[in-house]
Amino acid sequence: MTPHAPVSITPGVDYFPGFFDRAAQEALRDEVLAILEAAPPFRPRMPRTAKPFSVLMSNCGSLGWVADERGYRYQATHPETGRPWPSIPSRLVRAFAALAPDAPPPEACLINLYDPAARMGLHQDRDETEFAAPVISISLGDTCLFRVGGCKRNEPTRSVRLSSGDVVVLGGASRLAFHGVDRILPGTSRLLPEGGRINLTLRRVTAAAEHVREPNSVRQGASRDPV
Ligand code: MD3
Ligand code: FE
């Protein structure tokens, strides 16, 4: 799978509108809904204040991101069931490999669930220890207004509409950019049975001990299915 040329939003932020077509979005939705049966959505809390997030979360992968009074961290098990996270669907692993060919495979896929009132304040993602690999964001369901700025909170920001099937690759100079979700535009998609928005972020969390890039022939042979 060779992605179309992206639109650069800011240096290091590449936008791929409509990366996943409707059929791929439906397949992804069904895979995510199955993951949520095994790893039910939980409501993260701000460290110290215990203020609940408006976004519900879950994860798949060997590591998942959680937030509670003890802090922000990645861990191998669900904070409420204690079970390991389900594995990352292969179509997502393939998309990550196509979009970040030099990075080792993703360890975490954070699943953010937005109802029409949910939002995410401006923040940086810095709980990973591997910052060379990009973060890959996939949007499903209702369109959102996404905001991205510079690596300092007071730098100017840009607003971008992210629609179902859109992918953003966040790397290089923008890996530590401030970003957030200002609001969801209800009723803009029919993909999700109950409306709202799902965002998936694929991440490398730890540095790979010795990631050796396989030759092209091996990589293509191992992932022949279209994403
Ligand atoms: C820019 N999620 O889970 S994804 C998050 O739409 C998060 O749910 C948002 O921010 C969402 O942490 C935005 C896009 C995103 C993810 C990581 C980034 C943008 C980023 C890292 C650096 C810069
Ligand atoms: Fe983030």
PDB file of C-alpha atoms and ligand atoms in Angstrom:
ATOM      1  CA  MET A   1       0.000   0.000   0.000  1.00  0.00           C
ATOM      2  CA  THR A   2       1.536   3.273  -1.120  1.00  0.00           C
ATOM      3  CA  PRO A   3      -0.121   6.333   0.403  1.00  0.00           C
ATOM      4  CA  HIS A   4      -1.016   9.321  -1.780  1.00  0.00           C
ATOM      5  CA  ALA A   5       1.081  12.438  -1.313  1.00  0.00           C
ATOM      6  CA  PRO A   6       0.049  14.154   1.931  1.00  0.00           C
ATOM      7  CA  VAL A   7      -0.859  17.760   2.616  1.00  0.00           C
ATOM      8  CA  SER A   8       1.622  19.365   5.026  1.00  0.00           C
ATOM      9  CA  ILE A   9      -0.212  21.205   7.824  1.00  0.00           C
ATOM     10  CA  THR A  10       2.970  22.400   9.574  1.00  0.00           C
ATOM     11  CA  PRO A  11       6.504  20.968   9.255  1.00  0.00           C
ATOM     12  CA  GLY A  12       6.292  17.392  10.513  1.00  0.00           C
ATOM     13  CA  VAL A  13       2.477  17.229  10.412  1.00  0.00           C
ATOM     14  CA  ASP A  14       1.338  15.368   7.276  1.00  0.00           C
ATOM     15  CA  TYR A  15      -2.367  15.118   6.540  1.00  0.00           C
ATOM     16  CA  PHE A  16      -3.797  12.281   4.395  1.00  0.00           C
ATOM     17  CA  PRO A  17      -7.474  13.104   3.759  1.00  0.00           C
ATOM     18  CA  GLY A  18      -9.557  10.021   2.981  1.00  0.00           C
ATOM     19  CA  PHE A  19      -6.680   7.605   3.574  1.00  0.00           C
ATOM     20  CA  PHE A  20      -9.171   4.861   4.520  1.00  0.00           C
ATOM     21  CA  ASP A  21     -12.077   4.433   2.102  1.00  0.00           C
ATOM     22  CA  ARG A  22     -15.594   3.700   3.342  1.00  0.00           C
ATOM     23  CA  ALA A  23     -15.158  -0.093   3.225  1.00  0.00           C
ATOM     24  CA  ALA A  24     -11.907   0.097   5.202  1.00  0.00           C
ATOM     25  CA  GLN A  25     -13.567   2.465   7.708  1.00  0.00           C
ATOM     26  CA  GLU A  26     -16.402  -0.022   8.229  1.00  0.00           C
ATOM     27  CA  ALA A  27     -13.947  -2.876   8.731  1.00  0.00           C
ATOM     28  CA  LEU A  28     -11.926  -0.754  11.181  1.00  0.00           C
ATOM     29  CA  ARG A  29     -15.083   0.268  13.055  1.00  0.00           C
ATOM     30  CA  ASP A  30     -16.085  -3.382  13.471  1.00  0.00           C
ATOM     31  CA  GLU A  31     -12.600  -4.308  14.686  1.00  0.00           C
ATOM     32  CA  VAL A  32     -12.592  -1.432  17.180  1.00  0.00           C
ATOM     33  CA  LEU A  33     -16.079  -2.293  18.491  1.00  0.00           C
ATOM     34  CA  ALA A  34     -14.887  -5.893  19.075  1.00  0.00           C
ATOM     35  CA  ILE A  35     -11.815  -4.581  20.947  1.00  0.00           C
ATOM     36  CA  LEU A  36     -14.109  -2.446  23.145  1.00  0.00           C
ATOM     37  CA  GLU A  37     -16.059  -5.593  24.133  1.00  0.00           C
ATOM     38  CA  ALA A  38     -12.829  -7.172  25.431  1.00  0.00           C
ATOM     39  CA  ALA A  39     -11.290  -3.942  26.782  1.00  0.00           C
ATOM     40  CA  PRO A  40     -14.243  -1.753  27.853  1.00  0.00           C
ATOM     41  CA  PRO A  41     -13.953   2.048  27.677  1.00  0.00           C
ATOM     42  CA  PHE A  42     -12.708   3.645  30.915  1.00  0.00           C
ATOM     43  CA  ARG A  43     -12.739   7.289  31.944  1.00  0.00           C
ATOM     44  CA  PRO A  44      -9.215   8.606  32.604  1.00  0.00           C
ATOM     45  CA  ARG A  45      -8.619  11.087  35.440  1.00  0.00           C
ATOM     46  CA  MET A  46      -6.154  13.953  35.712  1.00  0.00           C
ATOM     47  CA  PRO A  47      -3.229  13.178  37.998  1.00  0.00           C
ATOM     48  CA  ARG A  48      -3.432  15.012  41.383  1.00  0.00           C
ATOM     49  CA  THR A  49      -6.831  16.669  40.818  1.00  0.00           C
ATOM     50  CA  ALA A  50      -8.627  13.428  39.766  1.00  0.00           C
ATOM     51  CA  LYS A  51     -10.729  15.539  37.383  1.00  0.00           C
ATOM     52  CA  PRO A  52     -12.360  13.129  34.906  1.00  0.00           C
ATOM     53  CA  PHE A  53     -11.639  13.445  31.171  1.00  0.00           C
ATOM     54  CA  SER A  54     -14.635  14.098  28.910  1.00  0.00           C
ATOM     55  CA  VAL A  55     -13.137  11.533  26.514  1.00  0.00           C
ATOM     56  CA  LEU A  56     -13.519   7.802  27.231  1.00  0.00           C
ATOM     57  CA  MET A  57     -10.546   5.606  26.340  1.00  0.00           C
ATOM     58  CA  SER A  58      -9.367   2.099  25.724  1.00  0.00           C
ATOM     59  CA  ASN A  59      -6.285   0.608  24.065  1.00  0.00           C
ATOM     60  CA  CYS A  60      -4.985  -2.281  22.077  1.00  0.00           C
ATOM     61  CA  GLY A  61      -1.364  -3.344  21.731  1.00  0.00           C
ATOM     62  CA  SER A  62       1.317  -4.584  24.106  1.00  0.00           C
ATOM     63  CA  LEU A  63       1.096  -1.268  25.977  1.00  0.00           C
ATOM     64  CA  GLY A  64      -1.827   1.056  26.651  1.00  0.00           C
ATOM     65  CA  TRP A  65      -1.975   4.648  27.891  1.00  0.00           C
ATOM     66  CA  VAL A  66      -3.797   5.279  31.163  1.00  0.00           C
ATOM     67  CA  ALA A  67      -4.281   8.321  33.436  1.00  0.00           C
ATOM     68  CA  ASP A  68      -5.316   8.448  37.077  1.00  0.00           C
ATOM     69  CA  GLU A  69      -4.284   9.965  40.421  1.00  0.00           C
ATOM     70  CA  ARG A  70      -0.958   8.143  40.157  1.00  0.00           C
ATOM     71  CA  GLY A  71      -0.045   9.840  36.888  1.00  0.00           C
ATOM     72  CA  TYR A  72       0.047   9.333  33.142  1.00  0.00           C
ATOM     73  CA  ARG A  73       1.719   6.129  32.008  1.00  0.00           C
ATOM     74  CA  TYR A  74       1.779   3.192  29.623  1.00  0.00           C
ATOM     75  CA  GLN A  75       0.955  -0.211  31.079  1.00  0.00           C
ATOM     76  CA  ALA A  76       0.385  -3.735  29.759  1.00  0.00           C
ATOM     77  CA  THR A  77      -3.040  -4.262  31.363  1.00  0.00           C
ATOM     78  CA  HIS A  78      -6.483  -2.634  31.440  1.00  0.00           C
ATOM     79  CA  PRO A  79      -6.837  -0.443  34.582  1.00  0.00           C
ATOM     80  CA  GLU A  80     -10.240  -1.937  35.521  1.00  0.00           C
ATOM     81  CA  THR A  81     -10.273  -5.532  34.256  1.00  0.00           C
ATOM     82  CA  GLY A  82      -6.546  -6.184  34.857  1.00  0.00           C
ATOM     83  CA  ARG A  83      -6.417  -8.097  31.575  1.00  0.00           C
ATOM     84  CA  PRO A  84      -3.784  -7.588  28.852  1.00  0.00           C
ATOM     85  CA  TRP A  85      -4.913  -5.305  26.023  1.00  0.00           C
ATOM     86  CA  PRO A  86      -6.193  -6.982  22.817  1.00  0.00           C
ATOM     87  CA  SER A  87      -3.709  -6.985  19.951  1.00  0.00           C
ATOM     88  CA  ILE A  88      -3.550  -4.236  17.327  1.00  0.00           C
ATOM     89  CA  PRO A  89      -5.567  -5.173  14.193  1.00  0.00           C
ATOM     90  CA  SER A  90      -3.257  -6.096  11.320  1.00  0.00           C
ATOM     91  CA  ARG A  91      -4.731  -3.452   8.981  1.00  0.00           C
ATOM     92  CA  LEU A  92      -3.498  -0.821  11.481  1.00  0.00           C
ATOM     93  CA  VAL A  93      -0.061  -2.420  11.785  1.00  0.00           C
ATOM     94  CA  ARG A  94       0.145  -2.395   7.970  1.00  0.00           C
ATOM     95  CA  ALA A  95      -0.935   1.254   7.763  1.00  0.00           C
ATOM     96  CA  PHE A  96       1.733   2.211  10.338  1.00  0.00           C
ATOM     97  CA  ALA A  97       4.413   0.349   8.351  1.00  0.00           C
ATOM     98  CA  ALA A  98       3.325   2.064   5.113  1.00  0.00           C
ATOM     99  CA  LEU A  99       3.300   5.557   6.667  1.00  0.00           C
ATOM    100  CA  ALA A 100       6.349   5.197   8.943  1.00  0.00           C
ATOM    101  CA  PRO A 101       8.590   2.756   7.049  1.00  0.00           C
ATOM    102  CA  ASP A 102      11.662   3.599   9.128  1.00  0.00           C
ATOM    103  CA  ALA A 103      10.021   3.142  12.529  1.00  0.00           C
ATOM    104  CA  PRO A 104       9.832  -0.099  14.500  1.00  0.00           C
ATOM    105  CA  PRO A 105       6.295  -1.539  14.778  1.00  0.00           C
ATOM    106  CA  PRO A 106       3.707   0.226  16.965  1.00  0.00           C
ATOM    107  CA  GLU A 107       3.335  -0.942  20.570  1.00  0.00           C
ATOM    108  CA  ALA A 108       0.271   1.063  21.573  1.00  0.00           C
ATOM    109  CA  CYS A 109      -2.982   2.001  19.915  1.00  0.00           C
ATOM    110  CA  LEU A 110      -4.902   4.459  22.089  1.00  0.00           C
ATOM    111  CA  ILE A 111      -8.634   4.529  21.349  1.00  0.00           C
ATOM    112  CA  ASN A 112     -10.295   7.872  22.181  1.00  0.00           C
ATOM    113  CA  LEU A 113     -14.106   7.934  22.239  1.00  0.00           C
ATOM    114  CA  TYR A 114     -15.771  11.327  21.846  1.00  0.00           C
ATOM    115  CA  ASP A 115     -19.456  12.003  22.420  1.00  0.00           C
ATOM    116  CA  PRO A 116     -20.747  15.308  20.987  1.00  0.00           C
ATOM    117  CA  ALA A 117     -19.741  17.212  24.143  1.00  0.00           C
ATOM    118  CA  ALA A 118     -16.275  15.708  24.580  1.00  0.00           C
ATOM    119  CA  ARG A 119     -13.099  17.637  23.853  1.00  0.00           C
ATOM    120  CA  MET A 120      -9.391  17.419  24.562  1.00  0.00           C
ATOM    121  CA  GLY A 121      -7.465  20.434  25.799  1.00  0.00           C
ATOM    122  CA  LEU A 122      -4.196  21.607  24.259  1.00  0.00           C
ATOM    123  CA  HIS A 123      -1.383  19.260  25.388  1.00  0.00           C
ATOM    124  CA  GLN A 124       1.851  17.558  24.323  1.00  0.00           C
ATOM    125  CA  ASP A 125       2.319  13.786  24.058  1.00  0.00           C
ATOM    126  CA  ARG A 126       5.463  13.060  26.038  1.00  0.00           C
ATOM    127  CA  ASP A 127       4.848   9.863  27.969  1.00  0.00           C
ATOM    128  CA  GLU A 128       6.669   7.796  25.360  1.00  0.00           C
ATOM    129  CA  THR A 129      10.428   7.238  25.539  1.00  0.00           C
ATOM    130  CA  GLU A 130      10.776   6.879  21.748  1.00  0.00           C
ATOM    131  CA  PHE A 131      10.344  10.250  20.037  1.00  0.00           C
ATOM    132  CA  ALA A 132      11.940   9.402  16.694  1.00  0.00           C
ATOM    133  CA  ALA A 133       8.893   7.390  15.566  1.00  0.00           C
ATOM    134  CA  PRO A 134       5.859   9.405  14.469  1.00  0.00           C
ATOM    135  CA  VAL A 135       2.431   9.201  16.077  1.00  0.00           C
ATOM    136  CA  ILE A 136      -0.231   8.211  13.545  1.00  0.00           C
ATOM    137  CA  SER A 137      -3.796   9.435  14.097  1.00  0.00           C
ATOM    138  CA  ILE A 138      -6.842   7.885  12.427  1.00  0.00           C
ATOM    139  CA  SER A 139     -10.288   9.487  12.647  1.00  0.00           C
ATOM    140  CA  LEU A 140     -13.594   7.578  12.434  1.00  0.00           C
ATOM    141  CA  GLY A 141     -17.146   8.920  12.672  1.00  0.00           C
ATOM    142  CA  ASP A 142     -18.095  12.557  13.181  1.00  0.00           C
ATOM    143  CA  THR A 143     -15.776  15.315  11.968  1.00  0.00           C
ATOM    144  CA  CYS A 144     -13.842  17.245  14.612  1.00  0.00           C
ATOM    145  CA  LEU A 145     -12.066  20.568  14.809  1.00  0.00           C
ATOM    146  CA  PHE A 146      -8.468  19.687  15.629  1.00  0.00           C
ATOM    147  CA  ARG A 147      -5.962  22.322  16.762  1.00  0.00           C
ATOM    148  CA  VAL A 148      -2.199  22.074  16.379  1.00  0.00           C
ATOM    149  CA  GLY A 149       0.455  24.611  17.343  1.00  0.00           C
ATOM    150  CA  GLY A 150       4.174  24.698  18.000  1.00  0.00           C
ATOM    151  CA  CYS A 151       6.325  23.022  20.604  1.00  0.00           C
ATOM    152  CA  LYS A 152       5.671  25.847  23.093  1.00  0.00           C
ATOM    153  CA  ARG A 153       2.192  26.438  24.467  1.00  0.00           C
ATOM    154  CA  ASN A 154       2.141  30.143  23.542  1.00  0.00           C
ATOM    155  CA  GLU A 155       2.979  29.646  19.836  1.00  0.00           C
ATOM    156  CA  PRO A 156       0.211  30.280  17.279  1.00  0.00           C
ATOM    157  CA  THR A 157      -2.106  27.385  16.410  1.00  0.00           C
ATOM    158  CA  ARG A 158      -3.927  26.221  13.288  1.00  0.00           C
ATOM    159  CA  SER A 159      -7.338  24.585  13.182  1.00  0.00           C
ATOM    160  CA  VAL A 160      -8.008  21.615  10.893  1.00  0.00           C
ATOM    161  CA  ARG A 161     -11.209  19.632  10.306  1.00  0.00           C
ATOM    162  CA  LEU A 162     -10.570  15.892  10.606  1.00  0.00           C
ATOM    163  CA  SER A 163     -13.199  13.661   8.989  1.00  0.00           C
ATOM    164  CA  SER A 164     -13.843   9.927   9.042  1.00  0.00           C
ATOM    165  CA  GLY A 165     -11.063   8.048   7.252  1.00  0.00           C
ATOM    166  CA  ASP A 166      -8.538  10.884   7.534  1.00  0.00           C
ATOM    167  CA  VAL A 167      -5.032  10.115   8.796  1.00  0.00           C
ATOM    168  CA  VAL A 168      -2.461  12.491  10.288  1.00  0.00           C
ATOM    169  CA  VAL A 169       1.196  11.555  10.677  1.00  0.00           C
ATOM    170  CA  LEU A 170       2.880  13.577  13.429  1.00  0.00           C
ATOM    171  CA  GLY A 171       6.606  13.379  13.498  1.00  0.00           C
ATOM    172  CA  GLY A 172       9.873  15.180  13.125  1.00  0.00           C
ATOM    173  CA  ALA A 173       9.755  18.790  14.201  1.00  0.00           C
ATOM    174  CA  SER A 174       6.123  18.434  15.327  1.00  0.00           C
ATOM    175  CA  ARG A 175       6.335  15.276  17.426  1.00  0.00           C
ATOM    176  CA  LEU A 176       6.181  17.482  20.545  1.00  0.00           C
ATOM    177  CA  ALA A 177       3.740  20.038  19.130  1.00  0.00           C
ATOM    178  CA  PHE A 178       0.835  21.179  21.303  1.00  0.00           C
ATOM    179  CA  HIS A 179      -2.493  19.876  20.016  1.00  0.00           C
ATOM    180  CA  GLY A 180      -6.069  19.258  21.065  1.00  0.00           C
ATOM    181  CA  VAL A 181      -9.635  18.687  19.921  1.00  0.00           C
ATOM    182  CA  ASP A 182     -11.806  21.809  20.208  1.00  0.00           C
ATOM    183  CA  ARG A 183     -15.097  20.185  19.333  1.00  0.00           C
ATOM    184  CA  ILE A 184     -17.010  17.451  17.574  1.00  0.00           C
ATOM    185  CA  LEU A 185     -19.444  18.354  14.772  1.00  0.00           C
ATOM    186  CA  PRO A 186     -22.423  16.094  15.544  1.00  0.00           C
ATOM    187  CA  GLY A 187     -24.281  14.352  12.728  1.00  0.00           C
ATOM    188  CA  THR A 188     -21.462  14.692  10.180  1.00  0.00           C
ATOM    189  CA  SER A 189     -20.975  10.919   9.673  1.00  0.00           C
ATOM    190  CA  ARG A 190     -23.123   7.795   9.669  1.00  0.00           C
ATOM    191  CA  LEU A 191     -20.250   5.397  10.316  1.00  0.00           C
ATOM    192  CA  LEU A 192     -20.820   4.920  14.049  1.00  0.00           C
ATOM    193  CA  PRO A 193     -24.207   3.512  15.088  1.00  0.00           C
ATOM    194  CA  GLU A 194     -24.487   5.918  18.038  1.00  0.00           C
ATOM    195  CA  GLY A 195     -22.723   8.890  16.428  1.00  0.00           C
ATOM    196  CA  GLY A 196     -19.703  10.611  17.949  1.00  0.00           C
ATOM    197  CA  ARG A 197     -16.067  10.235  16.998  1.00  0.00           C
ATOM    198  CA  ILE A 198     -13.367   7.613  17.519  1.00  0.00           C
ATOM    199  CA  ASN A 199      -9.702   8.552  17.220  1.00  0.00           C
ATOM    200  CA  LEU A 200      -7.005   5.903  17.068  1.00  0.00           C
ATOM    201  CA  THR A 201      -3.375   6.839  17.698  1.00  0.00           C
ATOM    202  CA  LEU A 202      -0.669   4.333  16.844  1.00  0.00           C
ATOM    203  CA  ARG A 203       2.511   4.842  18.788  1.00  0.00           C
ATOM    204  CA  ARG A 204       5.948   3.428  19.368  1.00  0.00           C
ATOM    205  CA  VAL A 205       6.471   3.809  23.119  1.00  0.00           C
ATOM    206  CA  THR A 206       9.882   2.264  23.810  1.00  0.00           C
ATOM    207  CA  ALA A 207      13.033   2.437  21.727  1.00  0.00           C
ATOM    208  CA  ALA A 208      13.553  -0.712  19.700  1.00  0.00           C
ATOM    209  CA  ALA A 209      16.600  -2.643  20.915  1.00  0.00           C
ATOM    210  CA  GLU A 210      17.799  -3.350  17.386  1.00  0.00           C
ATOM    211  CA  HIS A 211      15.176  -2.592  14.799  1.00  0.00           C
ATOM    212  CA  VAL A 212      16.440  -3.889  11.499  1.00  0.00           C
ATOM    213  CA  ARG A 213      14.399  -2.753   8.539  1.00  0.00           C
ATOM    214  CA  GLU A 214      13.431  -5.762   6.428  1.00  0.00           C
ATOM    215  CA  PRO A 215      14.074  -5.623   2.697  1.00  0.00           C
ATOM    216  CA  ASN A 216      11.128  -4.412   0.620  1.00  0.00           C
ATOM    217  CA  SER A 217      10.449  -7.855  -0.826  1.00  0.00           C
ATOM    218  CA  VAL A 218       9.978  -9.323   2.663  1.00  0.00           C
ATOM    219  CA  ARG A 219       7.813  -6.442   3.841  1.00  0.00           C
ATOM    220  CA  GLN A 220       5.540  -6.613   0.804  1.00  0.00           C
ATOM    221  CA  GLY A 221       5.284 -10.363   1.003  1.00  0.00           C
ATOM    222  CA  ALA A 222       4.274 -10.137   4.649  1.00  0.00           C
ATOM    223  CA  SER A 223       1.516  -7.603   4.049  1.00  0.00           C
ATOM    224  CA  ARG A 224      -0.083  -8.250   0.720  1.00  0.00           C
ATOM    225  CA  ASP A 225      -3.646  -7.384   1.796  1.00  0.00           C
ATOM    226  CA  PRO A 226      -4.771  -3.856   1.025  1.00  0.00           C
ATOM    227  CA  VAL A 227      -5.333  -1.712   4.124  1.00  0.00           C
TER     228      VAL A 227
HETATM  229  C1  MD3 B   1       0.341  16.337  17.350  1.00  0.00           C
HETATM  230  N1  MD3 B   1      -5.695  12.694  20.441  1.00  0.00           N
HETATM  231  O1  MD3 B   1      -4.668  10.918  22.214  1.00  0.00           O
HETATM  232  S1  MD3 B   1      -4.853  12.774  17.509  1.00  0.00           S
HETATM  233  C2  MD3 B   1      -4.087  12.014  22.099  1.00  0.00           C
HETATM  234  O2  MD3 B   1      -8.085  13.336  18.036  1.00  0.00           O
HETATM  235  C3  MD3 B   1      -4.657  13.034  21.191  1.00  0.00           C
HETATM  236  O3  MD3 B   1      -8.164  12.139  19.825  1.00  0.00           O
HETATM  237  C4  MD3 B   1      -6.360  13.618  19.588  1.00  0.00           C
HETATM  238  O4  MD3 B   1      -4.166  14.104  21.142  1.00  0.00           O
HETATM  239  C5  MD3 B   1      -7.619  12.975  19.097  1.00  0.00           C
HETATM  240  O5  MD3 B   1      -3.051  12.301  22.688  1.00  0.00           O
HETATM  241  C6  MD3 B   1      -5.520  14.073  18.485  1.00  0.00           C
HETATM  242  C7  MD3 B   1      -3.650  13.681  16.703  1.00  0.00           C
HETATM  243  C8  MD3 B   1      -2.345  13.868  17.404  1.00  0.00           C
HETATM  244  C9  MD3 B   1      -1.765  12.888  18.160  1.00  0.00           C
HETATM  245  C10 MD3 B   1      -0.484  13.041  18.642  1.00  0.00           C
HETATM  246  C11 MD3 B   1       0.237  14.191  18.379  1.00  0.00           C
HETATM  247  C12 MD3 B   1      -1.669  15.036  17.178  1.00  0.00           C
HETATM  248  C13 MD3 B   1      -0.372  15.204  17.646  1.00  0.00           C
HETATM  249  C14 MD3 B   1       1.567  14.348  18.794  1.00  0.00           C
HETATM  250  C15 MD3 B   1       2.262  15.484  18.463  1.00  0.00           C
HETATM  251  C16 MD3 B   1       1.648  16.477  17.747  1.00  0.00           C
HETATM  252 FE    FE B   2      -2.233  14.016  22.146  1.00  0.00          FE
END
